[in-house]
Coordinates of C-alpha atoms in Angstrom, one line a residue:
M1 CA -11.3 89.9 15.2
R2 CA -13.7 87.2 13.5
R3 CA -16.7 88.4 12.3
W4 CA -19.3 85.5 12.8
T5 CA -22.6 86.9 10.8
L6 CA -26.6 86.0 12.1
N7 CA -29.3 87.9 9.9
L8 CA -32.3 89.0 11.2
L9 CA -34.5 86.4 12.0
T10 CA -38.4 87.4 12.3
F11 CA -40.7 84.6 12.5
F12 CA -44.6 85.3 12.2
V13 CA -46.0 82.1 13.6
A14 CA -49.4 80.8 13.6
A15 CA -50.8 77.8 15.8
M16 CA -54.0 75.3 14.4
S17 CA -57.3 76.5 14.2
G18 CA -59.4 76.2 17.1
L19 CA -56.4 77.0 19.8
A20 CA -56.2 80.3 22.1
H21 CA -53.2 81.6 20.1
A22 CA -54.1 80.9 16.1
Q23 CA -53.3 85.2 15.5
S24 CA -49.8 85.1 17.6
V25 CA -47.4 87.2 16.7
F26 CA -43.7 85.5 17.6
R27 CA -40.0 87.3 16.8
L28 CA -36.7 86.0 17.5
N29 CA -34.2 88.9 16.8
A30 CA -30.7 87.2 16.9
A31 CA -27.4 88.9 17.6
P32 CA -25.6 90.1 13.9
E33 CA -22.1 88.7 15.7
V34 CA -21.2 86.5 18.0
N35 CA -17.1 86.3 18.5
A36 CA -15.3 83.9 20.7
G37 CA -15.1 85.7 23.8
F38 CA -17.5 88.3 23.6
T39 CA -21.4 88.8 24.2
A40 CA -23.7 88.6 21.9
T41 CA -27.4 89.6 22.5
F42 CA -30.3 87.6 21.3
V43 CA -34.3 89.0 22.2
V44 CA -37.0 87.3 22.0
R45 CA -41.1 89.0 21.3
Y46 CA -44.2 87.8 21.9
T47 CA -47.5 89.4 21.2
P48 CA -51.2 87.8 22.2
P49 CA -54.0 88.6 20.4
T50 CA -56.0 88.5 23.4
N51 CA -56.1 88.2 27.3
Q52 CA -53.8 85.6 27.9
T53 CA -52.4 83.8 31.2
N54 CA -49.4 81.9 32.4
M55 CA -47.4 82.1 29.3
E56 CA -43.5 81.0 29.0
I57 CA -41.2 82.0 26.6
G58 CA -37.9 81.7 26.5
L59 CA -34.4 80.9 24.9
R60 CA -32.8 77.6 24.6
I61 CA -29.0 77.2 24.0
L62 CA -28.7 73.9 22.2
D63 CA -25.0 74.4 22.6
P64 CA -24.7 74.5 26.1
A65 CA -20.4 74.4 26.2
A66 CA -19.9 77.5 24.4
V67 CA -21.5 79.7 26.9
D68 CA -19.3 81.0 29.7
R69 CA -22.5 83.0 31.5
V70 CA -26.2 84.4 30.3
Q71 CA -28.3 87.0 31.9
G72 CA -31.6 87.1 31.1
D73 CA -34.4 90.2 31.8
A74 CA -37.6 90.9 30.5
N75 CA -40.0 93.5 30.5
A76 CA -43.2 91.8 31.9
G77 CA -43.1 88.5 33.9
V78 CA -40.5 86.8 36.5
V79 CA -36.9 85.3 34.8
T80 CA -37.3 81.6 35.9
S81 CA -34.1 80.0 34.3
N82 CA -30.9 82.0 34.2
T83 CA -28.7 79.0 33.3
T84 CA -26.2 77.9 30.3
S85 CA -28.4 75.9 28.4
L86 CA -31.8 77.6 28.7
V87 CA -33.3 81.3 29.9
A88 CA -36.9 80.9 30.0
C89 CA -39.8 83.9 31.7
V90 CA -43.4 83.1 32.8
A91 CA -46.0 86.1 32.9
S92 CA -49.5 85.4 34.7
S93 CA -50.6 87.5 32.6
L94 CA -51.2 89.5 29.3
T95 CA -53.8 91.6 27.9
A96 CA -54.2 91.7 24.6
D97 CA -51.8 92.8 22.2
Q98 CA -49.4 93.4 24.6
R99 CA -45.6 93.1 23.3
W100 CA -43.2 90.9 25.6
F101 CA -39.5 90.6 25.3
L102 CA -36.8 89.1 26.9
N103 CA -33.6 90.2 26.6
V104 CA -31.0 87.5 27.1
R105 CA -27.2 88.0 26.3
I106 CA -24.5 85.5 25.9
K107 CA -20.7 85.8 26.8
I108 CA -19.4 83.3 24.4
L109 CA -16.3 81.1 25.8
P110 CA -12.8 82.8 25.0
G111 CA -10.6 80.4 22.2
Y112 CA -14.7 78.2 21.7
T113 CA -14.1 76.2 18.4
G114 CA -17.4 74.6 17.4
P115 CA -21.6 75.5 16.2
F116 CA -23.0 77.9 18.6
R117 CA -27.5 76.9 17.9
V118 CA -30.4 78.8 20.2
Q119 CA -34.2 78.4 20.2
A120 CA -36.4 81.0 21.3
Y121 CA -40.3 79.7 21.6
Y122 CA -43.4 80.0 23.4
K123 CA -45.7 77.8 25.3
N124 CA -48.0 77.7 28.2
A125 CA -46.2 77.5 31.5
G126 CA -45.4 74.1 32.3
S127 CA -47.1 72.4 29.3
A128 CA -44.5 70.5 27.1
I129 CA -46.0 71.5 23.6
N130 CA -44.1 74.6 21.7
L131 CA -46.8 76.8 20.5
G132 CA -44.1 78.6 18.3
I133 CA -39.9 77.8 17.8
A134 CA -37.4 80.2 16.2
D135 CA -34.3 78.9 15.6
A136 CA -30.5 80.6 14.5
G137 CA -27.1 79.3 14.8
C138 CA -23.9 79.7 13.5
G139 CA -20.0 78.5 13.3
V140 CA -18.3 80.4 15.8
G141 CA -14.0 80.0 15.9
Y142 CA -14.4 77.9 13.3
P143 CA -10.6 78.1 11.4
R144 CA -9.5 80.0 7.9
P145 CA -8.7 77.9 5.8
T146 CA -5.1 77.8 4.1
L147 CA -5.4 77.1 0.7
V148 CA -2.6 74.0 -0.9
L149 CA -4.6 72.7 -3.5
P150 CA -4.3 74.0 -6.8
A151 CA -1.1 75.6 -6.2
A152 CA -1.5 78.7 -5.8
N153 CA -1.0 80.9 -10.3
T154 CA -1.1 77.7 -11.7
T155 CA -2.7 76.0 -14.8
V156 CA -4.9 73.2 -13.7
A157 CA -7.3 70.7 -15.6
A158 CA -11.1 71.1 -15.4
T159 CA -11.3 68.1 -12.0
P160 CA -9.1 69.5 -9.7
M161 CA -8.2 68.7 -6.2
F162 CA -9.2 71.1 -3.3
R163 CA -7.0 70.3 -0.6
M164 CA -7.1 72.7 2.9
T165 CA -5.5 73.1 5.8
T166 CA -6.8 74.9 9.2
G167 CA -6.6 74.6 12.6
T168 CA -8.2 71.1 13.6
P169 CA -12.2 71.9 13.7
A170 CA -13.8 70.7 16.8
I171 CA -16.7 69.4 14.4
T172 CA -17.4 67.0 11.8
A173 CA -17.1 69.3 8.7
S174 CA -17.6 69.7 4.9
Y175 CA -15.9 72.5 3.2
E176 CA -17.3 75.0 0.8
V177 CA -15.2 75.9 -2.7
E178 CA -16.2 79.3 -4.3
L179 CA -14.3 80.4 -7.3
F180 CA -14.9 83.2 -9.3
N181 CA -14.0 83.4 -12.9
L182 CA -12.3 86.9 -13.6
D183 CA -13.2 86.7 -17.1
T184 CA -17.2 86.2 -17.3
A185 CA -18.0 87.0 -13.5
A186 CA -20.1 84.1 -12.8
T187 CA -19.2 81.8 -9.4
V188 CA -19.1 78.9 -9.4
T189 CA -20.0 76.6 -5.5
K190 CA -18.3 73.2 -5.3
I191 CA -19.4 71.6 -1.7
S192 CA -17.3 69.0 -0.6
P193 CA -18.9 65.7 1.0
A194 CA -18.6 65.8 5.2
T195 CA -15.8 64.6 6.3
T196 CA -14.7 63.6 10.2
T197 CA -12.5 65.8 12.2
N198 CA -9.2 66.5 10.7
S199 CA -7.0 69.4 9.9
T200 CA -6.5 68.9 6.2
Y201 CA -9.2 68.0 3.5
N202 CA -8.5 66.7 0.4
F203 CA -11.6 67.9 -1.8
F204 CA -11.4 65.4 -5.1
T205 CA -13.6 67.1 -7.7
N206 CA -12.7 64.2 -9.8
A207 CA -13.9 62.2 -7.1
G208 CA -16.2 58.5 -8.5
T209 CA -16.2 55.5 -10.3
G210 CA -17.5 54.5 -14.1
S211 CA -19.2 57.1 -16.1
A212 CA -19.0 59.9 -12.9
A213 CA -15.2 60.3 -12.7
F214 CA -14.3 63.5 -13.9
A215 CA -17.4 64.6 -14.5
N216 CA -17.7 67.1 -11.6
G217 CA -15.5 69.7 -13.6
I218 CA -14.7 73.3 -13.7
P219 CA -15.6 75.1 -17.1
P220 CA -12.0 77.1 -18.4
G221 CA -11.4 80.3 -17.1
R222 CA -9.0 82.2 -15.0
Y223 CA -10.8 81.8 -11.7
Q224 CA -10.0 83.3 -7.9
W225 CA -10.8 80.4 -5.3
R226 CA -11.2 80.7 -1.8
A227 CA -12.8 77.9 1.0
R228 CA -14.5 78.2 4.0
V229 CA -15.5 75.4 6.7
R230 CA -19.2 74.6 6.5
D231 CA -20.6 71.8 9.6
A232 CA -23.2 69.7 9.7
N233 CA -25.7 72.2 10.6
N234 CA -24.8 73.7 7.3
L235 CA -22.7 77.0 9.6
T236 CA -20.1 78.0 8.2
G237 CA -16.6 79.6 8.7
P238 CA -14.5 82.6 7.4
W239 CA -13.7 82.6 4.0
S240 CA -9.7 82.0 3.5
A241 CA -8.0 84.7 1.5
Y242 CA -8.5 84.2 -2.1
Q243 CA -5.9 82.7 -4.7
N244 CA -5.7 82.8 -8.7
I245 CA -5.7 79.8 -10.4
I246 CA -6.4 79.3 -14.2
C247 CA -8.9 75.9 -15.4
N248 CA -8.2 74.8 -18.8
G249 CA -8.7 71.1 -19.4
G250 CA -9.1 69.1 -22.4
F251 CA -8.7 65.6 -23.7
D252 CA -7.9 63.5 -26.9
V253 CA -9.0 60.5 -28.5
A254 CA -8.8 58.0 -31.0
G255 CA -12.1 56.5 -31.2
S256 CA -15.4 56.9 -32.2
L257 CA -17.7 59.5 -30.1
S258 CA -21.1 60.6 -30.3
I259 CA -22.1 64.0 -29.6
A260 CA -24.0 63.2 -26.5
N261 CA -20.5 62.4 -25.8
F262 CA -18.6 65.4 -26.5
Q263 CA -21.9 67.3 -24.8
S264 CA -20.7 65.2 -21.7
F265 CA -17.5 65.8 -21.8
F266 CA -17.6 69.5 -22.6
N267 CA -20.5 70.4 -19.9
A268 CA -18.0 68.8 -17.7
G269 CA -15.4 71.4 -18.4
W270 CA -13.5 69.5 -21.0
Q271 CA -14.0 72.1 -23.8
T272 CA -11.0 71.8 -25.7
F273 CA -10.3 68.4 -28.4
Y274 CA -7.4 66.8 -30.2
Q275 CA -8.2 63.8 -32.9
A276 CA -6.2 61.6 -34.2
G277 CA -5.8 61.8 -37.9
F278 CA -3.2 59.7 -39.0
G279 CA -1.8 56.8 -37.1
G280 CA 1.4 55.8 -38.9
R281 CA 0.2 53.1 -40.5
N282 CA -3.2 54.2 -42.0
Y283 CA -6.0 56.7 -41.3
W284 CA -8.0 57.0 -38.7
S285 CA -11.8 56.7 -40.0
S286 CA -13.9 58.5 -37.1
A287 CA -11.3 61.6 -37.5
R288 CA -14.0 63.5 -39.8
Q289 CA -17.4 62.7 -37.7
N290 CA -15.2 63.4 -34.6
L291 CA -14.1 66.6 -34.9
L292 CA -17.7 67.6 -36.3
N293 CA -19.4 66.2 -33.7
A294 CA -17.0 68.5 -30.9
K295 CA -17.4 71.5 -33.5
S296 CA -21.5 71.4 -32.5
V297 CA -20.7 71.6 -29.2
G298 CA -18.8 74.5 -29.3
M299 CA -15.1 73.3 -28.5
K300 CA -12.1 74.1 -29.8
L301 CA -10.4 71.2 -31.7
G302 CA -7.1 70.2 -32.9
V303 CA -5.5 67.1 -34.9
Y304 CA -2.7 65.0 -34.6
A305 CA -0.8 62.9 -37.2
F306 CA 1.2 60.0 -35.3
M307 CA 4.5 60.4 -37.1
N308 CA 6.4 56.7 -38.5
F309 CA 10.2 57.1 -39.0
D310 CA 10.5 54.0 -40.9
N311 CA 8.0 54.5 -43.9
G312 CA 6.5 51.3 -42.9
A313 CA 2.3 52.8 -44.7
T314 CA 1.9 50.4 -47.6
F315 CA -1.8 51.2 -48.4
S316 CA -2.6 52.0 -51.7
G317 CA -1.0 55.0 -52.8
S318 CA 1.7 55.9 -50.1
P319 CA 5.3 56.2 -51.3
N320 CA 8.3 55.3 -50.3
D321 CA 9.2 58.6 -49.2
Q322 CA 6.8 58.9 -46.0
N323 CA 8.4 62.4 -45.6
G324 CA 6.9 64.8 -43.1
M325 CA 5.1 66.8 -44.9
W326 CA 2.9 63.7 -46.1
H327 CA 2.2 62.8 -42.4
T328 CA 0.8 66.5 -41.6
D329 CA -1.1 66.0 -45.1
R330 CA -2.6 62.9 -43.8
A331 CA -3.6 64.0 -40.9
L332 CA -5.2 67.2 -42.2
I333 CA -7.2 65.2 -45.1
A334 CA -8.7 61.8 -42.5
A335 CA -10.4 65.3 -41.5
G336 CA -11.6 66.4 -44.7
Y337 CA -9.4 68.4 -46.2
D338 CA -8.8 68.7 -50.0
N339 CA -4.9 69.0 -50.8
S340 CA -4.8 67.8 -54.2
Q341 CA -4.7 72.1 -55.2
V342 CA -2.9 73.3 -52.6
D343 CA 0.9 72.6 -54.0
V344 CA 0.5 75.1 -57.4
A345 CA 2.8 76.9 -58.8
D346 CA 1.9 80.5 -58.6
A347 CA 2.1 81.6 -55.4
N348 CA -0.7 83.2 -54.6
L349 CA -2.7 81.0 -56.6
R350 CA -1.5 78.4 -54.5
V351 CA -2.0 80.9 -51.1
Q352 CA -5.7 81.3 -52.2
N353 CA -5.9 77.2 -52.8
R354 CA -5.0 76.9 -49.7
I355 CA -7.6 79.0 -47.9
A356 CA -9.9 77.8 -50.2
A357 CA -9.3 74.0 -48.5
R358 CA -9.1 74.9 -45.6
T359 CA -12.5 76.4 -45.4
A360 CA -14.0 73.4 -47.4
M361 CA -13.5 71.9 -44.2
N362 CA -16.0 73.4 -42.4
L363 CA -13.6 73.2 -39.3
T364 CA -11.4 75.4 -37.5
L365 CA -8.5 73.9 -36.3
Y366 CA -6.0 75.6 -34.1
Y367 CA -3.3 73.1 -34.3
V368 CA -1.9 70.0 -35.8
T369 CA 0.4 67.8 -34.1
A370 CA 3.5 66.3 -35.3
D371 CA 3.3 62.9 -32.5
L372 CA 6.7 61.5 -31.7
E373 CA 6.9 58.7 -30.0
N374 CA 8.4 55.0 -29.3
T375 CA 6.4 53.5 -32.1
F376 CA 7.5 52.9 -36.0
Q377 CA 10.8 53.8 -34.9
G378 CA 12.7 50.7 -36.2
N379 CA 14.6 49.4 -39.3
V380 CA 13.2 51.4 -42.6
V381 CA 10.7 49.0 -44.6
R382 CA 10.6 51.1 -47.4
G383 CA 14.2 52.4 -48.3
T384 CA 14.9 56.1 -49.8
A385 CA 18.2 57.9 -50.9
L386 CA 18.9 58.9 -47.7
A387 CA 17.3 56.4 -46.1
P388 CA 18.0 53.1 -47.1
A389 CA 16.0 49.7 -46.3
G390 CA 17.1 47.7 -43.6
A391 CA 18.9 50.3 -41.0
P392 CA 17.0 52.4 -38.5
M393 CA 16.3 56.2 -39.9
T394 CA 19.4 58.7 -38.1
T395 CA 18.5 61.2 -35.7
A396 CA 19.3 63.5 -38.2
L397 CA 17.0 62.5 -40.8
K398 CA 14.0 62.5 -37.9
V399 CA 14.5 65.9 -37.2
Q400 CA 14.2 66.8 -40.6
R401 CA 10.8 64.8 -40.7
M402 CA 9.4 66.7 -37.2
A403 CA 10.6 69.8 -39.4
E404 CA 8.9 69.0 -42.3
A405 CA 5.7 68.4 -40.4
V406 CA 5.3 71.3 -38.8
Q407 CA 6.2 73.7 -41.7
R408 CA 4.3 71.9 -43.4
T409 CA 1.5 72.7 -41.1
R410 CA 2.4 76.3 -41.5
N411 CA 2.6 76.8 -45.1
L412 CA -0.9 75.3 -45.1
G413 CA -2.3 77.9 -43.1
F414 CA -2.8 76.4 -39.3
W415 CA 0.0 76.6 -36.1
P416 CA 2.4 73.5 -35.5
M417 CA 2.7 71.8 -32.1
I418 CA 4.7 68.8 -31.3
Y419 CA 3.4 66.2 -28.7
T420 CA 6.3 63.5 -27.1
R421 CA 7.1 62.7 -24.2
N422 CA 10.5 63.2 -22.2
E423 CA 10.9 61.2 -19.3
N424 CA 11.8 58.2 -16.4
S425 CA 12.8 55.4 -18.8
N426 CA 10.8 57.2 -21.8
T427 CA 13.1 59.3 -23.2
W428 CA 11.9 59.0 -26.3
W429 CA 12.5 62.9 -27.9
N430 CA 16.2 62.8 -26.5
Q431 CA 16.9 59.4 -27.8
Y432 CA 15.1 59.7 -30.9
T433 CA 16.0 63.4 -32.1
G434 CA 19.5 63.3 -30.4
S435 CA 18.6 66.0 -28.0
S436 CA 17.4 68.2 -30.9
T437 CA 16.4 71.9 -29.4
D438 CA 15.4 73.1 -32.9
F439 CA 12.2 73.3 -31.7
S440 CA 11.9 75.3 -29.0
D441 CA 9.6 78.1 -30.8
V442 CA 7.2 75.1 -31.0
P443 CA 4.2 74.7 -28.8
I444 CA 5.3 71.2 -26.5
W445 CA 2.6 69.2 -25.9
D446 CA 3.9 66.6 -23.4
S447 CA 3.0 63.3 -22.2
Q448 CA 3.3 62.8 -18.2
P449 CA 0.9 60.6 -17.0
D450 CA -0.3 60.7 -13.8
L451 CA -2.9 59.1 -11.5
G452 CA -5.8 61.1 -11.0
T453 CA -5.8 60.5 -7.2
D454 CA -2.1 62.5 -7.5
W455 CA -2.1 65.7 -5.9
Y456 CA -0.2 67.6 -8.2
G457 CA -1.3 65.0 -11.6
D458 CA -3.1 67.8 -12.9
H459 CA -0.4 70.8 -12.9
L460 CA 0.7 71.7 -16.1
D461 CA 4.1 73.8 -14.5
K462 CA 4.4 70.1 -11.8
T463 CA 5.2 66.5 -12.5
A464 CA 3.6 64.5 -9.6
N465 CA 6.2 62.9 -7.9
G466 CA 4.5 59.6 -6.2
S467 CA 0.9 60.5 -4.5
T468 CA 1.6 63.7 -2.5
S469 CA 4.5 65.9 -3.9
F470 CA 6.3 66.6 -7.4
V471 CA 9.1 67.9 -9.4
P472 CA 9.2 70.3 -11.9
F473 CA 9.1 69.6 -15.3
A474 CA 12.4 68.2 -16.0
V475 CA 13.0 70.6 -19.4
Y476 CA 14.5 69.3 -22.6
G477 CA 14.4 69.8 -26.2
G478 CA 15.0 74.0 -25.4
W479 CA 11.3 73.6 -24.0
T480 CA 11.0 75.4 -20.8
A481 CA 7.8 74.8 -20.2
R482 CA 5.2 72.8 -21.4
S483 CA 2.1 74.3 -23.2
G484 CA 0.4 72.0 -22.9
K485 CA 0.1 68.3 -20.5
Q486 CA -0.9 64.9 -21.3
W487 CA -1.9 64.1 -17.6
Y488 CA -4.1 61.4 -17.3
I489 CA -4.2 58.0 -19.3
P490 CA -6.9 56.0 -17.7
P491 CA -6.0 52.5 -16.5
G492 CA -9.8 52.0 -16.1
T493 CA -9.3 50.5 -12.2
V494 CA -12.3 51.5 -9.7
S495 CA -10.3 54.5 -8.0
N496 CA -8.3 55.7 -11.5
P497 CA -11.3 54.8 -14.0
V498 CA -12.1 55.6 -17.5
P499 CA -13.3 59.5 -17.7
L500 CA -16.9 59.7 -18.0
G501 CA -17.4 56.1 -18.8
L502 CA -15.0 56.9 -21.8
S503 CA -11.8 55.9 -23.7
S504 CA -10.6 59.0 -23.6
D505 CA -7.1 61.1 -22.3
L506 CA -6.9 63.8 -20.2
N507 CA -5.0 67.2 -20.9
V508 CA -4.1 70.4 -19.2
W509 CA -3.2 73.3 -21.9
D510 CA -1.8 76.6 -21.2
W511 CA -4.3 79.6 -21.2
A512 CA -2.7 81.3 -24.5
I513 CA -2.4 77.7 -26.0
W514 CA -6.8 78.4 -27.0
T515 CA -6.9 82.2 -27.0
V516 CA -4.8 82.2 -30.4
T517 CA -6.4 83.4 -33.1
P518 CA -6.5 79.8 -35.3
H519 CA -6.2 80.1 -39.2
P520 CA -2.7 82.3 -39.2
L521 CA -2.7 83.1 -43.4
P522 CA -0.9 80.1 -45.4
G523 CA 2.5 80.7 -47.3
D524 CA 6.3 79.1 -47.9
T525 CA 9.3 80.0 -46.5
A526 CA 12.7 81.4 -48.9
V527 CA 15.4 80.5 -46.5
R528 CA 19.0 81.9 -47.9
Y529 CA 21.8 82.8 -47.0
R530 CA 22.9 87.1 -46.6
P531 CA 24.7 87.2 -49.2
N532 CA 28.1 89.4 -48.2
S533 CA 27.6 88.5 -44.8
V534 CA 30.3 86.7 -44.1
S535 CA 32.2 87.6 -41.0
I536 CA 36.1 86.0 -40.8
T537 CA 38.1 86.8 -37.8
R538 CA 41.7 84.8 -36.8
L539 CA 42.3 84.4 -33.4
A540 CA 45.9 84.1 -31.0
N541 CA 45.7 80.4 -31.8
G542 CA 45.5 80.2 -35.6
S543 CA 41.6 78.7 -35.5
Y544 CA 39.0 81.7 -37.5
N545 CA 35.7 82.7 -36.2
V546 CA 33.4 82.2 -38.7
A547 CA 30.0 84.4 -38.4
V548 CA 27.2 83.9 -41.5
T549 CA 23.5 85.8 -41.4
I550 CA 20.9 83.8 -42.5
E551 CA 17.7 85.0 -43.7
N552 CA 13.5 84.1 -44.3
L553 CA 12.3 86.3 -47.4
G554 CA 9.4 84.0 -48.1
T555 CA 5.4 85.0 -46.1
V556 CA 5.7 82.6 -43.5
E557 CA 7.9 82.6 -40.3
A558 CA 10.2 78.9 -41.2
Y559 CA 11.1 76.6 -37.7
A560 CA 13.8 74.5 -37.1
V561 CA 16.5 75.5 -39.5
R562 CA 19.4 74.1 -39.0
L563 CA 22.9 75.0 -40.6
D564 CA 25.5 71.3 -41.1
N565 CA 28.1 70.0 -43.4
I566 CA 30.2 73.4 -42.5
R567 CA 33.6 73.5 -44.1
L568 CA 36.0 76.4 -44.6
G569 CA 38.4 75.0 -46.8
G570 CA 40.1 72.3 -44.9
A571 CA 38.9 72.7 -41.5
T572 CA 35.1 71.0 -41.0
L573 CA 32.6 71.3 -38.6
G574 CA 31.3 68.5 -37.8
I575 CA 28.4 70.2 -34.9
R576 CA 24.9 70.7 -36.6
Q577 CA 24.4 74.4 -35.8
G578 CA 20.2 74.8 -35.6
L579 CA 18.8 78.9 -35.5
G580 CA 15.7 77.5 -34.6
R581 CA 12.0 80.0 -36.1
L582 CA 13.1 82.9 -39.2
D583 CA 10.7 85.0 -39.0
V584 CA 10.2 86.7 -42.4
G585 CA 12.0 89.5 -43.0
T586 CA 15.0 91.5 -42.3
G587 CA 14.1 91.2 -39.0
G588 CA 14.0 88.3 -38.5
A589 CA 16.6 86.8 -39.7
K590 CA 19.8 85.5 -37.4
T591 CA 23.7 85.5 -37.5
R592 CA 25.4 81.9 -36.0
T593 CA 29.3 82.2 -35.6
V594 CA 31.3 79.1 -35.5
N595 CA 35.4 78.0 -34.9
M596 CA 36.7 76.6 -37.4
A597 CA 40.4 75.1 -37.2
S598 CA 43.3 76.7 -38.2
S599 CA 43.7 73.6 -40.2
A600 CA 41.5 76.1 -43.0
G601 CA 44.3 77.9 -44.6
L602 CA 46.5 79.6 -44.0
P603 CA 46.5 83.4 -43.5
G604 CA 45.3 85.4 -47.2
A605 CA 44.2 81.9 -48.5
S606 CA 41.6 81.8 -51.1
V607 CA 39.2 79.0 -49.8
N608 CA 35.3 78.7 -50.1
L609 CA 33.5 78.5 -46.9
T610 CA 30.7 75.7 -47.2
F611 CA 27.2 74.7 -46.6
D612 CA 23.7 72.9 -45.8
I613 CA 20.9 75.0 -45.1
W614 CA 17.9 72.6 -44.2
T615 CA 14.4 73.5 -43.6
G616 CA 11.4 72.3 -43.4
Q617 CA 10.5 73.4 -46.7
A618 CA 12.3 70.9 -48.4
T619 CA 13.2 67.1 -47.9
T620 CA 17.1 68.0 -49.1
P621 CA 19.3 71.0 -47.9
T622 CA 20.2 73.7 -50.1
P623 CA 23.8 73.9 -50.6
V624 CA 25.3 77.2 -50.5
T625 CA 29.4 77.9 -51.7
I626 CA 31.5 81.4 -50.2
P627 CA 34.7 81.8 -51.5
V628 CA 36.3 84.1 -49.0
T629 CA 40.1 85.1 -48.3
L630 CA 40.9 84.1 -44.8
P631 CA 42.2 87.4 -42.8

C-alpha cells in the first residue's frame, strides 16, 4: 500500500474584534493517511466562547473527482449535506465551551491519481462569510518516479541533467530532486520548474543563458539521489528509490579571471581548476595570478603544458631541442616555480632543492599535464640531431617527448597527467604517437566535447551519441577508462552558452583523481637491464625466444619505459617493446619476452644481444650489449 501522509493540523482562529466569536476555537484533525481505494477520516471541531445560535460547521471537498462516497455524522445539530463535495452540519443552539465536532469519512476512488484537498469552515448558518477556515491536502496515487539520468553508479559534473520516468500523472507537476551527500551527510534539494502533464521529464540544472548557465551546481561529493512528483498545490507523491552517483565538476581556462569569478565557479560546484601554463610557443602570463586567485577560494589546482612537436618556440632563451622536460618546466615557471637549482649534481641536494622550489610557489599543484593536440605537429622549425629541420618529427620521437614531460613532472615532485583526444575525425593520439600504449599508467584527461543539452554529455564513462543516447568510452592508448573528461567547450550559443558568462571549459573527474595526496617526494629514475637475467630458448622452427628483465633502481617510478632496436646476432626485431611504468626496486621489475628469427645464428654460436632502453629521464636511449651463447 502506498502511504500518503497528512500531518495533524490545528488552527486557533480569531475573528476581527467586535464579532461575537472573538475567542472561538476551531480545529481540523486531518487523516494521517489518504490512499486510493481506502477510507480516510477527518474531524472538524468547534468550541464557542459564549452561547450561540444557528451555527454551521462543514468540510468542503475541493477535489470531488477523487471521492467514491462520503459519510458524515455529528455529536450535535443536524447533518444538512452529505455529498462528495460538501459535508455540513447546522446546530440551532450551542452553549459556551460546548465541544461540537463533525466526523467525515471519505472513501477515495480506487485507482485515483491526483490532488486531494479539503477545507474545513465554520460560519453563521445561511451566511456566505466564513468565520474561520482550515485547509489540508496531499497527492493521491502520484507515480513514484523511475530514475533515468544521471545513470546509476556513474560520475557526472556539477550540473547534471536529472531525468525521471513515471506513469503519466494526471496533473501539471514539477519534480523535487533530493541529493544526500554520503561524505558530509548534507542534503541538497533541487526543485524543477513546473512542467505540463508528461510521463518523462528532464530537469536541467545547467539551464539558463549568460551568467546563469551552469550556475545551479552541486558540490563535489558521493551522493544518493531520489525524486518525487510535486503538484501545483505543493502536494507531493512518494519518493523513488535511491540511486548512487558521484558529482565531481571542474573547469579550465587560458585567460584571466578575478577572485570573484573563481568564487562564482566554486559556489556553483565547479571546484577543481586547471590553468594553461605554457602554450607551445609562449608562456601564459595570467597563469600564476589565476592559480593564486583559485587557491584563495579553496579550489584544487593543476597546470598544463601545451606541447609542441616542431621546436617552434622562438622567444629569447628557447633552445633548439624543446624536449618534454623543457615543456614541463615552462608550465611550472609560469605558475611561479624556480627551476634554477633543481638539477644539481648531488642527488640528496637535488631532492631538497626540488622540495624547496615547490614550497616557494605557495601553491598546491596536484598535477602537471602534458597536452598533445593537433597543433604544432608540422615540420620541425629548429632542427636537432634526432629531428632535423624541414620534416615532421617521427611518431617515436613524439612519444619520447611525451615521456620526457611525464617523467620530469614526477621527478620534480608532482603527479603527471596527459590531455588529448582520439575520437571521430580527431584521432590526435593514434595519429601523432602511432597508437602508443606506453602511457596507460598515466591518468588520461580525455577531450570529448559535447553539448550542454546532451543527456550523457557530462557522464565520465560515456560519450554522447546525439542528444539522447550514448556510446561507451572508446578505449585507446591502453587506457580502459577516463580519469577526466573535458566535456563542454562552449560554442557560446543561446542553447549552449558560456558558463557563468565567463570563457571556460567544463570537466568531469574520476573521484580518485582529486583525492590523491599531492606533492609526492621528488627523485630520479635509474632504469637498467638486470645483470644475468637473459634467458634464451630455441624453438622447433629454429627461432629463439629471448627474455630480459628491466628494473628501476632509482627513487621514483619510471614511466613509459621502452625497448627498441633489439638485435640478436643476425636477427633484428623492428617492433618497439613497451614496458609502461616501472616501480622502484626489484618488485617493480618487468620481464619482456620477444621472438627472434633463426637468422640470429646457429646453436652454440656466440653472439651479442643488443637493445636500447628509452625512458623519459633523458633525451637519448641507454644502449645495452650482452654477449650470449645461442642454445
